[in-house]
Amino acid sequence: MPVFPLRPYELLIGLRYTRAKRRNHFISFISLISMLGIALGVAALIVVLSVMNGFQKEVRARILGVTPHLQVVSETGQLLDWQPLLAALGKQSELRAAAPYVSGQGMVSLNEVVQGVMVRGILPTDEQRLTGLGDKMKLGKLDDLRPGEFGITLGSDLARAMGARLGDSVLLITPQGQITPAGMLPRLKQFRVVGIFEVGMAPFDNALVLIHLNDAQKLFRLGEAVSGISGNLHDLDRAPEVALKLGGQLPPGIYATDWTQQNANYFAVVAMEKKMMFIILSLIVLVAAFNIVSTLVMAVTDKQADIAILRTLGASPSSIMKIFMVQGVLIGLIGMVLGVGGGVLIALNIGTLIPFIEHLFGVQFLSKEFYYISELPSDLHSADVIVVASMSFVISLLATLYPSWRAAKVQPAEALRYE
């Protein structure tokens, strides 16, 4: 059926039907439920998408606050002649900084408390340029890690669990053992606690320790070799492109990995969860749209006499159809506007609302012991708001088609037969 631009009388009658005045002068109950359903669905979508964006942004920032954007490593796990490679990487215009590192696993022991840890050997000055870990020191300084002094910095949760304080001596045990007449024995070395850092993510605060690069080479018996070279980029989003470019320039057996590869599983899961939440919460809007269908079907049944009179006065079937489309679209539009307003308001103030609710009910939604972060972040994207609003409007528009088509099919003679 051809649809022409709205005429003033079609719009006015559609608006009048939307108001649907009764004895109490209020909008019909079903129309109100439809509006609230759409508003709830739209607001929930905007808030959830904003929280997931904020979660992804916050975790990415904290991960990159400890791990470098780029790593050059060897298939054997050791880079022997790494100085020329470091000099070559320093000439890459995309890299802001590069430095060698040593990594390995071990255990730390203090006062009969033993914890498994990831040991990372660094050059303090270069590490500050790479990850900014020096800004996350709660006690001590990163520069207190000096070669030959066997100093160590611990994550805040690890230090708390072990009861470690500045100046304490901890025993660092590595799986690289020594062969003795009694068999294979692990290597043990006393380290002095010179600093405590806090990243804000349990996996790092619980299980990461930093020592000087030279001490790590001695501890893991690497000689002059290192585990790899870390790099920091001017534009972290170009990390995959730069890693691919470097891969073609590196010697055989040496390759480059970027932060998206190192954390690929996590970011893939977050992206999938965001899509699934969008689909699931869209069902709220869809259910509300069915209420619009019910409202319009009832309105068409109730207004058959009015439709017949309009038809006898010369109104075309397309005009009747547009009258009821106006009614349905207006319900959806009001719900969408309320939902967008409420969703944006909540998303922008979720950092205030969640602590208030937690304090009011004495609960904590995100425990640092189990989650990457302990606060609920929010990052509102205008693109998400536009997509959600457009989706709800289109669903509302589609919901009006069948009832409006039924209204256009009403025959005046049949409708007025018993009037």
Short mmCIF file of C-alpha atoms in Angstrom, two decimals:
data_model
loop_
_atom_site.label_atom_id
_atom_site.label_comp_id
_atom_site.label_asym_id
_atom_site.label_seq_id
_atom_site.Cartn_x
_atom_site.Cartn_y
_atom_site.Cartn_z
CA MET A 1 0.00 0.00 0.00
CA PRO A 2 1.53 3.36 -0.94
CA VAL A 3 2.44 5.61 1.97
CA PHE A 4 2.35 9.38 1.44
CA PRO A 5 3.56 12.23 3.65
CA LEU A 6 1.46 12.87 6.74
CA ARG A 7 -1.33 15.39 6.44
CA PRO A 8 -2.16 17.61 9.45
CA TYR A 9 -5.45 15.84 10.19
CA GLU A 10 -3.78 12.39 10.25
CA LEU A 11 -1.22 13.63 12.76
CA LEU A 12 -3.84 15.38 14.91
CA ILE A 13 -6.15 12.36 15.03
CA GLY A 14 -3.22 10.04 15.78
CA LEU A 15 -2.12 12.27 18.66
CA ARG A 16 -5.69 12.44 19.96
CA TYR A 17 -5.96 8.65 19.95
CA THR A 18 -2.63 8.41 21.77
CA ARG A 19 -3.98 10.54 24.60
CA ALA A 20 -6.99 8.20 24.67
CA LYS A 21 -8.87 10.22 27.26
CA ARG A 22 -11.15 8.25 29.53
CA ARG A 23 -13.00 9.19 32.66
CA ASN A 24 -9.74 9.57 34.58
CA HIS A 25 -8.08 11.53 31.74
CA PHE A 26 -4.99 9.26 31.85
CA ILE A 27 -3.33 7.34 29.09
CA SER A 28 -4.44 3.73 28.80
CA PHE A 29 -2.72 1.27 31.07
CA ILE A 30 -1.35 -0.89 28.25
CA SER A 31 0.12 2.13 26.45
CA LEU A 32 1.81 3.20 29.66
CA ILE A 33 3.26 -0.28 30.17
CA SER A 34 4.53 -0.23 26.57
CA MET A 35 6.28 3.09 27.11
CA LEU A 36 7.84 1.97 30.39
CA GLY A 37 8.93 -1.34 28.84
CA ILE A 38 10.72 0.39 25.99
CA ALA A 39 12.23 2.96 28.37
CA LEU A 40 13.47 0.20 30.67
CA GLY A 41 14.97 -1.79 27.80
CA VAL A 42 16.70 1.21 26.25
CA ALA A 43 18.06 2.42 29.60
CA ALA A 44 19.30 -1.06 30.52
CA LEU A 45 21.04 -1.42 27.16
CA ILE A 46 22.80 1.94 27.43
CA VAL A 47 23.92 1.33 31.03
CA VAL A 48 25.16 -2.23 30.41
CA LEU A 49 27.02 -1.29 27.22
CA SER A 50 28.60 1.69 29.00
CA VAL A 51 29.70 -0.48 31.93
CA MET A 52 31.20 -3.09 29.59
CA ASN A 53 33.00 -0.34 27.65
CA GLY A 54 34.31 1.06 30.92
CA PHE A 55 35.35 -2.37 32.15
CA GLN A 56 37.24 -3.06 28.93
CA LYS A 57 38.90 0.36 28.96
CA GLU A 58 39.87 0.14 32.63
CA VAL A 59 41.28 -3.37 32.43
CA ARG A 60 43.18 -2.54 29.25
CA ALA A 61 44.70 0.52 30.91
CA ARG A 62 45.74 -1.47 33.96
CA ILE A 63 47.13 -4.35 31.92
CA LEU A 64 49.16 -1.93 29.81
CA GLY A 65 50.26 -0.21 33.00
CA VAL A 66 52.30 -3.34 33.79
CA THR A 67 52.86 -5.11 30.48
CA PRO A 68 54.51 -3.47 27.44
CA HIS A 69 52.79 -2.79 24.12
CA LEU A 70 55.27 -4.95 22.23
CA GLN A 71 57.67 -7.80 23.00
CA VAL A 72 60.47 -9.26 20.93
CA VAL A 73 61.30 -12.81 22.03
CA SER A 74 63.16 -15.88 20.82
CA GLU A 75 61.77 -19.33 20.15
CA THR A 76 64.35 -20.70 22.61
CA GLY A 77 63.19 -18.35 25.40
CA GLN A 78 66.53 -16.51 25.51
CA LEU A 79 67.98 -13.63 23.49
CA LEU A 80 71.75 -14.05 23.48
CA ASP A 81 73.10 -11.22 21.32
CA TRP A 82 70.39 -8.73 22.19
CA GLN A 83 72.30 -5.41 22.26
CA PRO A 84 72.33 -4.88 18.44
CA LEU A 85 68.64 -5.80 18.31
CA LEU A 86 67.84 -3.27 21.05
CA ALA A 87 69.74 -0.59 19.13
CA ALA A 88 67.82 -1.44 15.93
CA LEU A 89 64.48 -1.25 17.75
CA GLY A 90 65.45 2.13 19.18
CA LYS A 91 65.63 3.48 15.63
CA GLN A 92 62.02 2.51 14.86
CA SER A 93 59.95 5.68 14.66
CA GLU A 94 56.83 3.93 16.00
CA LEU A 95 58.54 2.97 19.28
CA ARG A 96 58.73 5.42 22.14
CA ALA A 97 60.98 3.25 24.33
CA ALA A 98 62.56 -0.22 24.38
CA ALA A 99 64.36 -2.18 27.10
CA PRO A 100 65.50 -5.74 27.86
CA TYR A 101 63.81 -7.86 30.51
CA VAL A 102 64.09 -11.24 32.20
CA SER A 103 61.04 -13.19 33.28
CA GLY A 104 60.57 -16.45 35.13
CA GLN A 105 58.58 -18.22 37.79
CA GLY A 106 59.46 -18.70 41.40
CA MET A 107 58.28 -18.69 45.00
CA VAL A 108 58.86 -16.18 47.78
CA SER A 109 58.96 -17.20 51.41
CA LEU A 110 58.75 -15.13 54.59
CA ASN A 111 57.81 -16.21 58.11
CA GLU A 112 56.79 -19.68 56.90
CA VAL A 113 54.43 -18.14 54.31
CA VAL A 114 55.16 -19.26 50.75
CA GLN A 115 53.61 -17.71 47.62
CA GLY A 116 54.07 -18.54 43.95
CA VAL A 117 55.13 -15.49 41.93
CA MET A 118 56.09 -14.25 38.49
CA VAL A 119 59.59 -12.78 38.67
CA ARG A 120 60.45 -9.94 36.31
CA GLY A 121 63.95 -8.52 35.97
CA ILE A 122 63.99 -4.91 34.78
CA LEU A 123 66.12 -1.83 34.35
CA PRO A 124 64.28 0.66 36.63
CA THR A 125 64.81 3.78 34.52
CA ASP A 126 63.74 2.06 31.30
CA GLU A 127 60.78 0.37 32.99
CA GLN A 128 59.45 3.74 34.08
CA ARG A 129 59.49 4.91 30.45
CA LEU A 130 57.85 1.69 29.32
CA THR A 131 55.02 1.11 31.78
CA GLY A 132 55.13 3.91 34.35
CA LEU A 133 55.38 1.39 37.20
CA GLY A 134 57.35 3.93 39.21
CA ASP A 135 54.15 5.97 39.58
CA LYS A 136 52.39 2.98 41.18
CA MET A 137 54.88 2.56 44.05
CA LYS A 138 53.13 2.81 47.42
CA LEU A 139 56.35 2.44 49.40
CA GLY A 140 59.91 2.89 48.23
CA LYS A 141 61.07 3.77 44.73
CA LEU A 142 61.67 1.75 41.61
CA ASP A 143 65.19 3.21 41.44
CA ASP A 144 65.98 1.42 44.72
CA LEU A 145 66.47 -1.72 42.62
CA ARG A 146 70.24 -1.60 42.14
CA PRO A 147 72.44 -4.23 40.51
CA GLY A 148 74.20 -6.57 42.91
CA GLU A 149 72.20 -5.46 45.95
CA PHE A 150 69.44 -8.04 45.38
CA GLY A 151 66.54 -5.77 46.17
CA ILE A 152 62.95 -6.76 45.40
CA THR A 153 59.63 -4.96 45.07
CA LEU A 154 56.39 -6.78 45.83
CA GLY A 155 52.78 -6.29 44.84
CA SER A 156 50.65 -4.78 47.61
CA ASP A 157 48.40 -7.83 48.07
CA LEU A 158 51.40 -10.17 48.08
CA ALA A 159 53.20 -8.04 50.68
CA ARG A 160 50.05 -7.93 52.82
CA ALA A 161 49.54 -11.70 52.62
CA MET A 162 53.14 -12.35 53.63
CA GLY A 163 53.34 -9.60 56.21
CA ALA A 164 56.34 -8.10 54.39
CA ARG A 165 57.58 -4.59 55.11
CA LEU A 166 60.36 -2.43 53.74
CA GLY A 167 63.73 -3.78 54.76
CA ASP A 168 62.51 -7.34 55.38
CA SER A 169 64.47 -10.21 53.86
CA VAL A 170 62.49 -12.66 51.75
CA LEU A 171 63.67 -15.94 50.27
CA LEU A 172 63.24 -16.23 46.50
CA ILE A 173 63.17 -19.80 45.21
CA THR A 174 63.46 -20.65 41.52
CA PRO A 175 62.86 -23.99 39.76
CA GLN A 176 66.29 -23.83 38.04
CA GLY A 177 68.00 -26.28 40.35
CA GLN A 178 71.52 -27.26 41.30
CA ILE A 179 72.77 -30.83 40.96
CA THR A 180 74.23 -32.07 44.24
CA PRO A 181 75.13 -35.47 45.65
CA ALA A 182 71.74 -35.38 47.35
CA GLY A 183 69.95 -34.80 44.04
CA MET A 184 68.42 -31.77 42.35
CA LEU A 185 67.94 -28.82 44.69
CA PRO A 186 66.15 -25.54 43.82
CA ARG A 187 68.07 -22.29 43.80
CA LEU A 188 67.48 -20.02 46.79
CA LYS A 189 68.50 -16.41 47.26
CA GLN A 190 67.79 -13.84 49.93
CA PHE A 191 66.33 -10.55 48.68
CA ARG A 192 65.65 -7.37 50.63
CA VAL A 193 62.26 -5.68 50.19
CA VAL A 194 62.92 -2.18 48.84
CA GLY A 195 59.47 -1.28 47.52
CA ILE A 196 55.78 -2.16 47.34
CA PHE A 197 53.64 -1.29 44.32
CA GLU A 198 49.92 -1.39 43.64
CA VAL A 199 48.56 -1.72 40.11
CA GLY A 200 44.93 -2.19 41.12
CA MET A 201 44.55 -5.61 39.51
CA ALA A 202 44.66 -8.72 41.67
CA PRO A 203 46.69 -10.90 39.24
CA PHE A 204 49.57 -8.41 39.38
CA ASP A 205 49.27 -7.24 42.98
CA ASN A 206 49.08 -10.86 44.15
CA ALA A 207 51.77 -12.52 42.08
CA LEU A 208 54.29 -10.11 40.52
CA VAL A 209 57.71 -9.26 41.94
CA LEU A 210 60.33 -7.01 40.37
CA ILE A 211 64.08 -7.31 40.69
CA HIS A 212 66.98 -5.72 38.84
CA LEU A 213 67.84 -7.17 35.44
CA ASN A 214 71.41 -8.09 36.47
CA ASP A 215 70.18 -9.87 39.59
CA ALA A 216 67.62 -11.77 37.51
CA GLN A 217 70.30 -12.90 35.06
CA LYS A 218 72.33 -14.29 37.94
CA LEU A 219 69.31 -15.86 39.61
CA PHE A 220 68.16 -17.69 36.48
CA ARG A 221 71.73 -18.39 35.27
CA LEU A 222 71.28 -16.61 31.97
CA GLY A 223 74.73 -15.09 31.78
CA GLU A 224 74.44 -12.03 29.52
CA ALA A 225 71.20 -13.28 27.86
CA VAL A 226 67.73 -11.86 28.49
CA SER A 227 64.23 -13.27 28.05
CA GLY A 228 63.22 -10.59 25.54
CA ILE A 229 62.95 -6.92 24.70
CA SER A 230 59.92 -4.82 25.63
CA GLY A 231 58.73 -1.91 23.54
CA ASN A 232 56.31 0.94 24.09
CA LEU A 233 54.54 2.58 21.14
CA HIS A 234 53.40 6.13 20.55
CA ASP A 235 50.04 4.72 19.37
CA LEU A 236 49.14 1.47 21.14
CA ASP A 237 46.32 0.75 18.67
CA ARG A 238 48.97 0.27 15.97
CA ALA A 239 50.65 -2.52 17.94
CA PRO A 240 49.48 -5.36 15.64
CA GLU A 241 50.64 -3.44 12.56
CA VAL A 242 54.05 -2.64 14.07
CA ALA A 243 54.52 -6.25 15.28
CA LEU A 244 53.79 -7.54 11.78
CA LYS A 245 56.22 -5.05 10.28
CA LEU A 246 58.99 -6.01 12.73
CA GLY A 247 58.37 -9.69 12.09
CA GLY A 248 59.67 -9.29 8.56
CA GLN A 249 62.83 -7.52 9.74
CA LEU A 250 63.87 -9.76 12.66
CA PRO A 251 66.43 -12.60 12.34
CA PRO A 252 65.16 -16.20 12.04
CA GLY A 253 63.91 -17.66 15.32
CA ILE A 254 63.04 -14.24 16.74
CA TYR A 255 59.53 -12.81 16.52
CA ALA A 256 57.44 -9.92 17.84
CA THR A 257 54.17 -10.16 19.77
CA ASP A 258 51.88 -7.30 20.75
CA TRP A 259 49.50 -6.70 23.64
CA THR A 260 46.45 -7.74 21.64
CA GLN A 261 47.98 -11.20 21.09
CA GLN A 262 49.13 -11.56 24.66
CA ASN A 263 45.60 -10.83 25.95
CA ALA A 264 43.65 -11.99 22.90
CA ASN A 265 41.42 -14.45 24.79
CA TYR A 266 40.34 -11.88 27.35
CA PHE A 267 39.43 -9.16 24.86
CA ALA A 268 37.66 -11.69 22.60
CA VAL A 269 35.53 -12.83 25.55
CA VAL A 270 34.64 -9.24 26.47
CA ALA A 271 33.63 -8.46 22.87
CA MET A 272 31.47 -11.59 22.71
CA GLU A 273 29.85 -10.80 26.07
CA LYS A 274 29.03 -7.29 24.89
CA LYS A 275 27.30 -8.64 21.77
CA MET A 276 25.37 -11.25 23.75
CA MET A 277 24.23 -8.70 26.35
CA PHE A 278 23.04 -6.43 23.54
CA ILE A 279 20.98 -9.26 22.04
CA ILE A 280 19.55 -10.41 25.38
CA LEU A 281 18.59 -6.93 26.59
CA SER A 282 17.09 -6.10 23.18
CA LEU A 283 14.43 -8.69 24.03
CA ILE A 284 13.09 -6.26 26.65
CA VAL A 285 12.44 -3.72 23.91
CA LEU A 286 10.95 -6.47 21.73
CA VAL A 287 8.52 -7.52 24.47
CA ALA A 288 7.49 -3.88 24.93
CA ALA A 289 6.90 -3.69 21.17
CA PHE A 290 4.41 -6.56 21.45
CA ASN A 291 2.56 -4.41 23.97
CA ILE A 292 2.37 -1.71 21.31
CA VAL A 293 0.81 -4.26 18.95
CA SER A 294 -1.75 -5.17 21.63
CA THR A 295 -2.51 -1.51 22.30
CA LEU A 296 -3.10 -0.72 18.64
CA VAL A 297 -5.17 -3.85 18.00
CA MET A 298 -7.44 -2.88 20.88
CA ALA A 299 -7.54 0.71 19.63
CA VAL A 300 -8.52 -0.43 16.13
CA THR A 301 -11.30 -2.61 17.56
CA ASP A 302 -12.52 0.23 19.76
CA LYS A 303 -12.38 2.85 16.99
CA GLN A 304 -14.03 0.93 14.16
CA ALA A 305 -16.97 3.32 14.08
CA ASP A 306 -14.62 6.32 13.94
CA ILE A 307 -12.66 4.65 11.15
CA ALA A 308 -15.84 4.04 9.18
CA ILE A 309 -16.93 7.67 9.57
CA LEU A 310 -13.52 8.90 8.43
CA ARG A 311 -13.73 6.62 5.41
CA THR A 312 -17.18 7.93 4.48
CA LEU A 313 -15.82 11.49 4.77
CA GLY A 314 -13.18 10.65 2.15
CA ALA A 315 -10.20 9.40 4.15
CA SER A 316 -8.16 6.88 2.17
CA PRO A 317 -6.97 3.52 3.59
CA SER A 318 -3.40 4.89 3.68
CA SER A 319 -4.57 7.83 5.79
CA ILE A 320 -6.25 5.47 8.28
CA MET A 321 -3.07 3.41 8.39
CA LYS A 322 -0.93 6.45 9.11
CA ILE A 323 -3.26 7.60 11.91
CA PHE A 324 -2.63 4.43 13.89
CA MET A 325 1.05 4.39 12.95
CA VAL A 326 1.32 7.83 14.53
CA GLN A 327 -0.20 6.45 17.72
CA GLY A 328 2.20 3.49 17.91
CA VAL A 329 5.30 5.43 16.89
CA LEU A 330 4.57 8.11 19.48
CA ILE A 331 4.36 5.49 22.23
CA GLY A 332 7.71 4.06 21.11
CA LEU A 333 9.25 7.51 20.70
CA ILE A 334 8.28 8.63 24.20
CA GLY A 335 9.61 5.37 25.66
CA MET A 336 12.83 5.73 23.68
CA VAL A 337 13.39 9.33 24.85
CA LEU A 338 12.73 8.40 28.48
CA GLY A 339 15.05 5.39 28.17
CA VAL A 340 17.86 7.35 26.53
CA GLY A 341 17.60 10.13 29.11
CA GLY A 342 17.53 7.71 32.04
CA GLY A 343 20.23 5.45 30.63
CA VAL A 344 22.62 8.31 29.89
CA LEU A 345 21.99 9.84 33.31
CA ILE A 346 22.73 6.55 35.10
CA ALA A 347 25.75 5.74 32.92
CA LEU A 348 27.32 9.13 33.62
CA ASN A 349 26.75 8.85 37.38
CA ILE A 350 27.28 5.14 37.97
CA GLY A 351 30.51 5.87 39.85
CA THR A 352 28.40 7.68 42.47
CA LEU A 353 25.33 5.43 42.43
CA ILE A 354 27.09 2.09 42.95
CA PRO A 355 29.09 3.13 46.07
CA PHE A 356 25.88 4.61 47.49
CA ILE A 357 23.99 1.33 46.95
CA GLU A 358 26.91 -0.69 48.35
CA HIS A 359 27.01 1.53 51.46
CA LEU A 360 23.21 1.45 51.82
CA PHE A 361 22.93 -2.35 51.74
CA GLY A 362 26.37 -3.21 53.11
CA VAL A 363 27.46 -5.24 50.08
CA GLN A 364 30.35 -5.14 47.61
CA PHE A 365 29.53 -6.02 44.02
CA LEU A 366 33.11 -6.41 42.81
CA SER A 367 35.54 -7.92 45.29
CA LYS A 368 39.17 -7.28 44.42
CA GLU A 369 40.00 -10.84 45.48
CA PHE A 370 37.99 -12.31 42.60
CA TYR A 371 37.79 -9.63 39.91
CA TYR A 372 40.32 -7.62 37.91
CA ILE A 373 38.94 -4.38 39.31
CA SER A 374 37.00 -3.50 42.45
CA GLU A 375 35.03 -0.50 41.11
CA LEU A 376 32.32 -0.48 38.47
CA PRO A 377 33.52 1.78 35.63
CA SER A 378 31.44 3.37 32.89
CA ASP A 379 32.45 4.67 29.48
CA LEU A 380 29.50 6.11 27.57
CA HIS A 381 29.88 5.98 23.78
CA SER A 382 27.62 8.19 21.67
CA ALA A 383 27.66 5.52 18.95
CA ASP A 384 26.11 3.00 21.36
CA VAL A 385 23.38 5.47 22.32
CA ILE A 386 22.57 6.13 18.65
CA VAL A 387 22.44 2.40 17.82
CA VAL A 388 20.19 1.59 20.79
CA ALA A 389 17.86 4.53 20.11
CA SER A 390 17.63 3.70 16.41
CA MET A 391 17.00 0.03 17.13
CA SER A 392 14.15 0.78 19.56
CA PHE A 393 12.58 3.27 17.13
CA VAL A 394 12.69 0.78 14.24
CA ILE A 395 11.16 -1.96 16.42
CA SER A 396 8.40 0.42 17.51
CA LEU A 397 7.74 1.40 13.90
CA LEU A 398 7.55 -2.23 12.76
CA ALA A 399 5.17 -3.03 15.62
CA THR A 400 2.63 -0.55 14.20
CA LEU A 401 2.43 -2.07 10.72
CA TYR A 402 0.06 -4.99 11.30
CA PRO A 403 -2.53 -3.16 13.50
CA SER A 404 -2.45 -0.16 11.14
CA TRP A 405 -2.94 -2.45 8.14
CA ARG A 406 -5.95 -4.01 9.89
CA ALA A 407 -7.38 -0.53 10.51
CA ALA A 408 -7.00 0.31 6.81
CA LYS A 409 -8.95 -2.86 5.89
CA VAL A 410 -12.04 -1.91 7.96
CA GLN A 411 -15.12 -1.68 5.72
CA PRO A 412 -17.38 1.29 6.59
CA ALA A 413 -20.61 -0.58 5.90
CA GLU A 414 -19.64 -3.51 8.14
CA ALA A 415 -18.44 -1.24 10.95
CA LEU A 416 -21.61 0.91 10.96
CA ARG A 417 -24.09 -1.94 10.54
CA TYR A 418 -24.95 -2.19 14.24
CA GLU A 419 -24.35 1.44 15.19
#
